[in-house]
Tab-separated table of C-alpha atoms in Angstrom:
chain	number	residue	atom	x	y	z
A	207	MET	CA	80.388	80.040	92.927
A	208	THR	CA	78.627	83.321	93.773
A	209	ALA	CA	81.850	84.759	95.222
A	210	TRP	CA	83.683	83.787	92.043
A	211	LEU	CA	81.100	85.487	89.831
A	212	ILE	CA	81.224	88.656	91.913
A	213	GLY	CA	85.019	88.616	92.024
A	214	LEU	CA	85.397	88.112	88.289
A	215	THR	CA	82.821	90.824	87.574
A	216	PHE	CA	84.977	93.170	89.618
A	217	ALA	CA	87.991	91.960	87.617
A	218	GLY	CA	86.352	93.218	84.427
A	219	LEU	CA	85.474	96.557	86.016
A	220	ILE	CA	89.006	96.951	87.368
A	221	GLY	CA	90.338	96.379	83.859
A	222	VAL	CA	87.944	98.962	82.407
A	223	SER	CA	89.056	101.585	84.910
A	224	MET	CA	92.738	100.876	84.212
A	225	GLY	CA	92.268	101.233	80.469
A	226	LEU	CA	90.158	104.354	80.854
A	227	LEU	CA	91.911	106.173	83.700
A	228	GLY	CA	95.500	104.976	83.255
A	229	GLY	CA	95.462	103.209	86.614
A	230	GLY	CA	93.415	103.716	89.754
A	231	GLY	CA	91.325	100.572	89.398
A	232	SER	CA	94.274	98.372	90.286
A	233	VAL	CA	93.998	99.544	93.885
A	234	LEU	CA	90.688	97.633	94.119
A	235	ALA	CA	92.201	94.283	93.106
A	236	VAL	CA	93.635	93.493	96.555
A	237	PRO	CA	90.296	94.031	98.391
A	238	VAL	CA	88.538	91.860	95.794
A	239	PHE	CA	91.041	89.040	96.229
A	240	VAL	CA	90.888	89.284	100.038
A	241	TYR	CA	87.239	89.996	100.846
A	242	VAL	CA	85.426	88.472	97.870
A	243	LEU	CA	87.650	85.577	96.809
A	244	GLY	CA	89.043	84.716	100.245
A	245	VAL	CA	92.767	85.020	99.481
A	246	PRO	CA	95.039	85.972	102.452
A	247	PRO	CA	96.496	89.509	102.197
A	248	LYS	CA	100.118	88.727	101.324
A	249	PRO	CA	99.358	86.260	98.494
A	250	ALA	CA	96.576	88.619	97.363
A	251	ILE	CA	99.068	91.474	97.001
A	252	ALA	CA	101.520	89.296	95.054
A	253	MET	CA	98.745	88.018	92.762
A	254	THR	CA	97.490	91.553	92.258
A	255	LEU	CA	100.929	92.630	91.076
A	256	ILE	CA	101.028	90.118	88.239
A	257	VAL	CA	97.454	91.057	87.293
A	258	ILE	CA	98.418	94.744	87.287
A	259	ALA	CA	101.522	94.086	85.186
A	260	ALA	CA	99.703	92.004	82.569
A	261	VAL	CA	96.590	94.174	82.305
A	262	SER	CA	98.563	97.424	82.207
A	263	LEU	CA	100.729	96.048	79.417
A	264	ILE	CA	97.673	94.982	77.391
A	265	ALA	CA	96.091	98.417	77.737
A	266	ALA	CA	99.417	100.134	77.040
A	267	LEU	CA	99.736	98.264	73.745
A	268	TYR	CA	96.364	99.627	72.639
A	269	HIS	CA	97.343	103.161	73.611
A	270	TRP	CA	100.635	102.724	71.734
A	271	ARG	CA	98.770	101.801	68.558
A	272	ALA	CA	96.601	104.877	69.081
A	273	GLY	CA	99.695	107.058	69.418
A	274	ASN	CA	99.170	107.766	73.113
A	275	LEU	CA	102.375	106.327	74.569
A	276	ASN	CA	105.787	107.947	75.068
A	277	PHE	CA	108.349	105.144	75.474
A	278	LYS	CA	111.207	107.418	76.493
A	279	THR	CA	109.235	108.977	79.341
A	280	ALA	CA	107.819	105.600	80.411
A	281	LEU	CA	111.254	103.999	80.626
A	282	LYS	CA	112.668	106.962	82.542
A	283	PHE	CA	109.872	106.925	85.137
A	284	GLY	CA	109.729	103.129	85.202
A	285	ALA	CA	113.468	102.884	85.893
A	286	ALA	CA	112.970	105.142	88.918
A	287	MET	CA	110.151	102.936	90.226
A	288	VAL	CA	111.853	99.537	89.803
A	289	PRO	CA	114.198	99.679	92.848
A	290	GLY	CA	111.432	101.087	95.047
A	291	SER	CA	108.999	98.385	93.931
A	292	TYR	CA	111.470	95.569	94.584
A	293	LEU	CA	112.462	96.954	98.000
A	294	GLY	CA	108.803	97.427	98.942
A	295	ALA	CA	108.102	93.769	98.152
A	296	LYS	CA	111.108	92.636	100.172
A	297	ALA	CA	110.041	94.860	103.087
A	298	ALA	CA	106.732	92.973	103.182
A	299	ALA	CA	108.649	89.961	104.534
A	300	LEU	CA	109.711	91.832	107.672
A	301	PRO	CA	108.127	90.365	110.845
A	302	PHE	CA	106.273	93.541	111.810
A	303	ILE	CA	104.759	94.005	108.321
A	304	THR	CA	101.778	91.723	108.799
A	305	GLY	CA	98.905	91.268	106.383
A	306	GLU	CA	96.786	93.514	108.603
A	307	VAL	CA	99.409	96.265	108.483
A	308	GLN	CA	99.515	96.060	104.694
A	309	MET	CA	95.723	96.235	104.414
A	310	ALA	CA	95.582	99.232	106.773
A	311	LEU	CA	98.243	101.020	104.722
A	312	LEU	CA	96.349	100.190	101.541
A	313	ALA	CA	93.188	101.735	103.007
A	314	VAL	CA	95.082	104.926	103.887
A	315	VAL	CA	96.519	105.127	100.350
A	316	MET	CA	93.014	104.668	98.931
A	317	LEU	CA	91.603	107.451	101.118
A	318	VAL	CA	94.399	109.834	100.106
A	319	ALA	CA	93.962	109.029	96.415
A	320	ALA	CA	90.176	109.409	96.676
A	321	SER	CA	90.545	112.773	98.426
A	322	PHE	CA	92.815	114.102	95.685
A	323	MET	CA	90.480	112.910	92.932
A	324	ILE	CA	87.399	114.418	94.609
A	325	TYR	CA	89.188	117.726	95.111
A	326	ARG	CA	90.289	117.836	91.481
A	327	SER	CA	86.826	117.043	90.168
A	328	LEU	CA	85.156	119.644	92.394
A	329	ARG	CA	87.439	122.411	91.131
A	330	GLY	CA	85.985	122.012	87.649
A	331	LEU	CA	88.814	123.810	85.891
A	332	PRO	CA	89.036	123.287	82.128
A	333	ALA	CA	92.832	123.257	81.806
A	334	GLU	CA	94.352	119.820	82.288
A	335	GLU	CA	97.391	121.151	84.099
A	336	ASN	CA	95.170	122.615	86.812
A	337	LEU	CA	93.278	119.409	87.518
A	338	PHE	CA	95.746	117.928	89.976
A	339	GLY	CA	94.745	119.549	93.220
A	340	PHE	CA	97.374	119.378	95.919
A	341	TYR	CA	100.108	117.944	93.716
A	342	PRO	CA	103.261	119.857	94.769
A	343	LYS	CA	104.915	122.170	92.303
A	344	PRO	CA	108.226	120.698	91.083
A	345	LEU	CA	111.434	122.296	92.292
A	346	CYS	CA	113.157	121.397	89.045
A	347	ARG	CA	111.236	120.513	85.896
A	348	ARG	CA	114.228	119.617	83.734
A	349	CYS	CA	116.702	117.847	86.020
A	350	GLY	CA	114.483	114.781	86.471
A	351	LEU	CA	115.136	114.629	90.226
A	352	TRP	CA	111.513	115.286	91.170
A	353	MET	CA	110.227	112.539	88.894
A	354	MET	CA	112.824	110.051	90.153
A	355	THR	CA	111.953	110.824	93.769
A	356	GLU	CA	108.265	110.274	93.150
A	357	GLY	CA	109.056	107.119	91.191
A	358	LEU	CA	110.906	105.646	94.158
A	359	GLY	CA	108.110	106.544	96.570
A	360	VAL	CA	105.293	105.205	94.423
A	361	GLY	CA	107.382	102.118	93.698
A	362	LEU	CA	107.676	101.387	97.427
A	363	LEU	CA	103.890	101.528	97.750
A	364	THR	CA	103.512	99.266	94.727
A	365	GLY	CA	105.681	96.584	96.287
A	366	LEU	CA	104.310	96.956	99.790
A	367	VAL	CA	100.550	97.106	99.216
A	368	GLY	CA	100.003	96.209	95.548
A	369	VAL	CA	98.878	99.532	94.102
A	370	GLY	CA	99.756	100.522	90.556
A	371	GLY	CA	100.142	104.193	91.440
A	372	GLY	CA	98.369	105.614	88.398
A	373	PHE	CA	96.743	108.258	90.602
A	374	ALA	CA	100.219	109.720	91.201
A	375	ILE	CA	101.929	108.814	87.915
A	376	VAL	CA	99.433	110.518	85.591
A	377	PRO	CA	99.702	113.986	87.216
A	378	ALA	CA	103.486	113.605	87.384
A	379	LEU	CA	103.657	112.931	83.652
A	380	VAL	CA	101.410	115.907	82.874
A	381	LEU	CA	103.084	118.392	85.205
A	382	LEU	CA	106.699	117.229	85.083
A	383	GLY	CA	106.890	115.734	81.626
A	384	ASN	CA	104.596	118.221	79.856
A	385	THR	CA	102.672	115.198	78.577
A	386	PRO	CA	99.129	115.610	77.162
A	387	MET	CA	96.463	113.875	79.242
A	388	ARG	CA	95.684	111.031	76.836
A	389	GLU	CA	99.374	110.342	76.290
A	390	ALA	CA	99.959	110.461	80.048
A	391	ILE	CA	97.306	107.773	80.541
A	392	GLY	CA	98.884	105.463	77.966
A	393	THR	CA	102.408	106.121	79.224
A	394	SER	CA	101.431	105.546	82.858
A	395	LEU	CA	100.149	102.079	81.972
A	396	LEU	CA	103.584	101.004	80.715
A	397	VAL	CA	105.203	102.524	83.815
A	398	ILE	CA	102.786	100.574	86.030
A	399	ALA	CA	103.520	97.329	84.158
A	400	ILE	CA	107.274	97.770	84.675
A	401	SER	CA	106.901	98.624	88.353
A	402	ALA	CA	104.438	95.819	89.156
A	403	ALA	CA	106.608	93.214	87.423
A	404	ALA	CA	109.624	94.335	89.484
A	405	ALA	CA	107.592	94.163	92.695
A	406	PHE	CA	106.306	90.678	91.845
A	407	THR	CA	109.867	89.365	91.580
A	408	GLY	CA	110.394	90.559	95.148
A	409	TYR	CA	107.529	88.340	96.356
A	410	LEU	CA	108.784	85.179	94.646
A	411	GLY	CA	109.532	82.558	97.290
A	412	GLN	CA	107.674	84.493	99.998
A	413	VAL	CA	104.090	83.411	99.279
A	414	SER	CA	102.161	80.636	97.550
A	415	LEU	CA	100.061	81.658	94.554
A	416	ASP	CA	96.763	80.360	93.166
A	417	ILE	CA	97.882	80.267	89.527
A	418	TYR	CA	94.459	79.313	88.159
A	419	LEU	CA	92.596	82.112	89.946
A	420	MET	CA	95.292	84.618	89.069
A	421	SER	CA	95.186	83.613	85.395
A	422	VAL	CA	91.394	83.820	85.082
A	423	PHE	CA	91.323	87.170	86.909
A	424	THR	CA	94.044	88.512	84.607
A	425	ILE	CA	92.295	87.392	81.408
A	426	ILE	CA	88.995	89.004	82.390
A	427	ALA	CA	90.664	92.194	83.632
A	428	GLY	CA	92.681	92.313	80.395
A	429	GLY	CA	89.476	92.241	78.364
A	430	GLY	CA	88.102	95.017	80.535
A	431	ALA	CA	91.256	97.073	79.973
A	432	LEU	CA	90.810	96.875	76.212
A	433	ALA	CA	87.202	98.009	76.617
A	434	GLY	CA	88.339	100.889	78.817
A	435	ALA	CA	90.968	101.936	76.317
A	436	LEU	CA	88.311	102.004	73.590
A	437	LEU	CA	86.085	104.153	75.797
A	438	THR	CA	88.748	106.885	75.919
A	439	ARG	CA	87.592	107.767	72.388
A	440	VAL	CA	84.184	108.859	73.649
A	441	LEU	CA	84.670	109.621	77.347
A	442	HIS	CA	87.012	112.057	79.051
A	443	PRO	CA	88.578	110.321	82.075
A	444	MET	CA	88.205	113.358	84.331
A	445	GLN	CA	84.417	113.129	83.943
A	446	LEU	CA	84.420	109.792	85.783
A	447	GLN	CA	86.886	110.521	88.538
A	448	ARG	CA	84.464	111.840	91.148
A	449	GLY	CA	82.212	108.778	91.155
A	450	PHE	CA	85.214	106.444	91.158
A	451	ALA	CA	86.785	108.421	94.008
A	452	TYR	CA	83.691	108.123	96.218
A	453	PHE	CA	83.570	104.376	95.597
A	454	LEU	CA	87.286	104.140	96.419
A	455	ALA	CA	86.695	105.938	99.725
A	456	LEU	CA	83.857	103.562	100.629
A	457	VAL	CA	86.043	100.529	99.975
A	458	ALA	CA	88.817	102.043	102.114
A	459	VAL	CA	86.402	102.577	105.014
A	460	PHE	CA	85.184	98.981	104.610
A	461	ILE	CA	88.778	97.678	104.833
A	462	LEU	CA	89.434	99.648	108.036
A	463	TRP	CA	86.152	98.392	109.494
A	464	LYS	CA	87.074	94.762	108.743
A	465	LEU	CA	90.526	94.969	110.365
């Protein structure tokens, strides 16, 4: 019972971070399922994907009503992520891709994402376009190739380790799509929902799912996402990134320690 309460509390916090930051919090869902709720890694990743898809869609609907969602950009980026997400999920069935390998890769992704967020927050630059640290400058802003390439790469990670990829999608939308920050957050949520749903289809038939746990987790995280979306009216997401990034790094170190 205690593990359930802790796990579902984290579900709410994950939802808040997704609604507020346009992603990021989804990367914590797999560790919560595995280390708090006792779900094996592969089913945990599959369950996380449906949670990510549902919660991202709920938050995206709020941002759409607030005028912070660009459907054309979301569909373009989402279409690039779909094949990568599906292939990543199918790759998880390969014999050498064990649950331990997936968790180790997840920890590395978390450390990289945390490092980028810490770097951006420490720079303290006021212009949104300069808040993305080491993000590479696009070779071609208008041809769409750069965005499609990133979409495929992030999609592979989504399918393989159950991350939404908001930490990469938001800067891509700002820098490549000339999208304002608040609109990038709302748009990234729809992109994440599309990608996670595609990845989940790749896991069907591979793992058994705890439907009840997944449903309860999704409902609570969905409520948190609405709360996070509301908080964007009073809080600037960049103000919270440093603290979230340090917590993300600690969780990543914990995962590596447990392997």
